[in-house]
Coordinates of C-alpha atoms in Angstrom, one line a residue:
Chain X
M29 CA 111.1 117.7 94.0
K30 CA 111.4 120.7 91.7
T31 CA 114.7 121.3 90.1
K32 CA 116.3 123.8 87.7
I33 CA 118.3 121.2 85.9
K34 CA 116.3 121.5 82.6
E35 CA 116.7 125.3 82.5
L36 CA 120.4 125.0 83.3
R37 CA 120.9 122.4 80.7
K38 CA 119.2 124.6 78.1
Q39 CA 121.2 127.6 79.1
N40 CA 124.4 125.6 78.7
K41 CA 123.2 123.9 75.5
L42 CA 123.6 120.4 77.1
S43 CA 121.7 117.3 76.3
Q44 CA 120.5 114.9 79.0
E45 CA 123.0 112.4 77.8
E46 CA 126.0 114.8 78.0
L47 CA 125.0 115.8 81.5
A48 CA 124.5 112.2 82.6
L49 CA 128.0 111.3 81.3
A50 CA 129.5 114.2 83.0
V51 CA 128.0 113.4 86.4
G52 CA 128.3 109.7 86.1
T53 CA 124.8 108.6 85.8
T54 CA 122.3 107.6 83.0
R55 CA 120.0 109.7 80.8
Q56 CA 117.0 108.0 82.3
T57 CA 118.0 109.1 85.8
I58 CA 118.4 112.7 84.6
T59 CA 114.9 112.5 83.0
S60 CA 113.5 111.2 86.3
I61 CA 115.1 113.9 88.3
E62 CA 114.0 116.6 85.9
T63 CA 110.4 115.4 86.0
G64 CA 110.5 115.1 89.8
K65 CA 109.8 111.4 89.8
Y66 CA 113.1 110.6 91.5
V67 CA 115.0 112.5 94.2
A68 CA 118.7 112.5 93.6
S69 CA 121.0 111.3 96.3
L70 CA 123.2 113.9 98.1
P71 CA 126.4 112.9 96.1
L72 CA 124.6 113.1 92.8
A73 CA 122.9 116.4 93.7
Y74 CA 126.3 117.7 94.7
K75 CA 127.9 116.5 91.4
I76 CA 125.1 118.2 89.3
A77 CA 125.3 121.4 91.2
H78 CA 129.1 121.4 91.1
Y79 CA 128.9 120.8 87.3
F80 CA 127.0 124.0 86.9
N81 CA 129.1 125.9 89.4
L82 CA 126.2 126.3 91.7
T83 CA 125.1 125.2 95.2
I84 CA 122.7 122.3 95.8
E85 CA 120.0 124.8 97.0
E86 CA 120.3 126.8 93.8
V87 CA 119.7 123.8 91.6
F88 CA 117.2 121.9 93.8
D89 CA 114.1 123.4 95.4
L90 CA 114.3 122.3 99.0
S91 CA 111.5 124.5 100.2
E92 CA 109.1 121.5 100.8
Y93 CA 111.7 120.1 103.2
S94 CA 112.1 123.3 105.1
N95 CA 108.3 123.6 105.4
E96 CA 108.3 120.1 106.9
K97 CA 110.9 121.1 109.4
E98 CA 108.7 124.0 110.5
L99 CA 105.7 121.7 110.9
L100 CA 107.7 119.5 113.2
K101 CA 108.6 122.5 115.5
Chain H
M78 CA 138.2 102.8 86.3
K79 CA 141.3 100.6 86.4
N80 CA 139.6 98.3 88.9
Y81 CA 136.5 98.3 86.7
K82 CA 138.5 97.2 83.7
K83 CA 139.9 94.3 85.9
S84 CA 136.3 93.4 86.9
I85 CA 135.2 93.4 83.2
T86 CA 138.2 91.2 82.3
F87 CA 137.3 88.8 85.1
R88 CA 133.6 88.8 84.0
I89 CA 134.7 87.9 80.4
C90 CA 136.7 85.0 81.8
G91 CA 133.8 83.8 83.9
L92 CA 131.3 84.0 81.0
S93 CA 133.8 82.3 78.6
F94 CA 134.1 79.5 81.2
M95 CA 130.3 79.2 81.2
V96 CA 130.2 78.9 77.4
L97 CA 132.9 76.2 77.6
V98 CA 130.9 74.3 80.2
A99 CA 127.9 74.4 78.0
A100 CA 129.9 73.2 75.0
I101 CA 131.3 70.3 77.1
L102 CA 127.8 69.4 78.4
G103 CA 126.6 69.5 74.8
I104 CA 129.4 67.2 73.5
F105 CA 128.7 64.8 76.4
D106 CA 125.0 64.8 75.7
V107 CA 125.5 64.1 72.0
F108 CA 128.4 61.6 72.0
F109 CA 128.8 60.0 75.4
A110 CA 125.6 60.1 77.4
S111 CA 123.7 56.8 77.8
V112 CA 120.1 56.5 76.7
K113 CA 119.0 56.6 80.3
I114 CA 120.7 59.9 80.9
K115 CA 119.6 61.3 77.6
T116 CA 115.9 60.6 78.3
S117 CA 116.2 62.1 81.9
T118 CA 114.1 65.3 82.3
V119 CA 116.6 66.7 84.8
F120 CA 119.6 66.2 82.5
G121 CA 117.6 67.8 79.6
F122 CA 116.8 70.7 81.8
Q123 CA 120.4 71.0 82.9
C124 CA 121.6 71.0 79.3
G125 CA 118.9 73.4 78.2
L126 CA 119.7 75.8 81.1
T127 CA 123.4 75.8 80.5
L128 CA 122.9 76.3 76.8
G129 CA 120.5 79.2 77.4
L130 CA 122.9 80.8 79.8
A131 CA 125.8 80.3 77.3
I132 CA 123.7 81.9 74.5
S133 CA 122.8 84.8 76.7
A134 CA 126.5 85.1 77.7
L135 CA 127.7 85.6 74.2
P136 CA 126.3 89.1 73.6
L137 CA 127.5 90.1 77.1
I138 CA 131.1 89.0 76.2
I139 CA 130.9 91.0 72.9
R140 CA 129.6 94.1 74.8
Y141 CA 132.3 93.8 77.4
K142 CA 135.1 93.4 74.8
K143 CA 133.8 96.4 72.9
A144 CA 133.7 98.4 76.1
L145 CA 137.3 97.4 76.9
R146 CA 138.4 98.8 73.5
S147 CA 136.7 102.2 73.9
E148 CA 137.1 104.5 76.9
E149 CA 133.8 106.2 76.3
K150 CA 131.9 103.0 76.1
L151 CA 133.5 101.8 79.3
Q152 CA 132.5 104.9 81.0
L153 CA 128.9 104.5 79.8
L154 CA 128.8 100.9 80.9
F155 CA 130.2 101.9 84.3
N156 CA 127.6 104.7 84.6
K157 CA 124.8 102.3 83.7
E158 CA 125.9 99.7 86.2
N159 CA 126.4 102.2 89.0
D160 CA 123.3 104.2 88.3
E161 CA 121.7 105.0 91.6
R162 CA 118.2 105.1 90.3
M163 CA 118.5 101.5 89.0
K164 CA 120.1 100.4 92.2
V165 CA 117.0 101.7 94.1
I166 CA 114.7 99.9 91.6
K167 CA 116.7 96.7 91.9
S168 CA 116.7 96.8 95.6
K169 CA 112.9 97.3 95.7
A170 CA 112.6 94.2 93.4
G171 CA 114.7 92.2 95.9
M172 CA 117.9 92.1 94.0
P173 CA 120.6 90.7 94.3
M174 CA 119.3 88.4 97.1
L175 CA 116.6 87.0 94.9
L176 CA 119.1 86.1 92.2
I177 CA 121.3 84.3 94.7
T178 CA 118.3 82.4 96.2
S179 CA 117.1 81.5 92.7
S180 CA 120.5 80.2 91.7
V181 CA 120.8 78.1 94.9
M182 CA 117.2 76.8 94.3
I183 CA 118.0 75.8 90.7
I184 CA 121.2 74.0 91.7
M185 CA 119.3 72.2 94.5
A186 CA 116.5 71.4 92.1
I187 CA 118.9 69.8 89.6
I188 CA 120.6 67.7 92.4
I189 CA 117.3 66.6 94.0
G190 CA 115.7 66.1 90.6
Y191 CA 117.8 63.0 90.1
F192 CA 116.1 61.4 93.1
N193 CA 112.6 63.0 93.2
I194 CA 111.1 64.6 90.1
T195 CA 108.1 66.2 92.0
V196 CA 110.5 68.3 94.2
F197 CA 112.4 69.3 91.0
Y198 CA 109.2 70.6 89.4
T199 CA 108.1 72.4 92.6
L200 CA 111.5 74.1 93.0
V201 CA 111.7 75.2 89.3
A202 CA 108.1 76.5 89.5
A203 CA 109.0 78.5 92.7
V204 CA 112.1 80.0 91.0
L205 CA 110.1 80.9 87.9
F206 CA 107.4 82.5 90.0
Q207 CA 109.8 84.6 92.2
L208 CA 111.8 85.7 89.1
L209 CA 108.6 86.7 87.3
A210 CA 107.3 88.6 90.4
A211 CA 110.7 90.4 90.7
C212 CA 110.5 91.3 87.0
I213 CA 107.0 92.7 87.3
V214 CA 108.0 94.8 90.4
K215 CA 111.1 96.0 88.6
F216 CA 109.1 97.2 85.5
V217 CA 106.4 98.8 87.7
Y218 CA 109.1 100.8 89.7
M219 CA 110.9 101.7 86.4
R220 CA 107.7 103.5 85.4
L221 CA 107.1 105.0 88.8
I222 CA 110.6 106.4 89.5

């Protein structure tokens, strides 16, 4: 899943470790989420979005899921 | 975090108890054990395993004590232990059930070992194999996700 975490981090001059500490996870998990290897759980996605004062949709690209929904119709 | 501090203190007590058991077993082995017991493979394994566990417990005790002194280190430790990605990886590697079954199998192997050495070797080999397989799976998933 594509995310804007890296851009947001750079805008706010935050390191992965600082963000990880703030949202209660590890640096490795933030790396995995940024590279799209790991999809964050809903609580973690909410924490990350809330940390940047944004909504989950603004941080995480959920378009692939909406496309899937359309395919199922 | 208060509950976590309690849990850490409880873990330090448990690990210290393990070190104490290893020390008692070591003293028994050196001073009181008969030649028959000393030459027993199972007793040697038992002492070696306890000693190994005690040695690996020492750095953990130090880490937990350091974490209790610093709020930031405690938070980092808490984050590391409750990291959702690691939880997913561990569950894919069969944890914690695999650790529970391995521990039970080792205890059974030690008890049965005093009666039948073949069963002891078989059980220990099975435990080693399943732990090795779990480690490999864990490392593979750590690279994948």
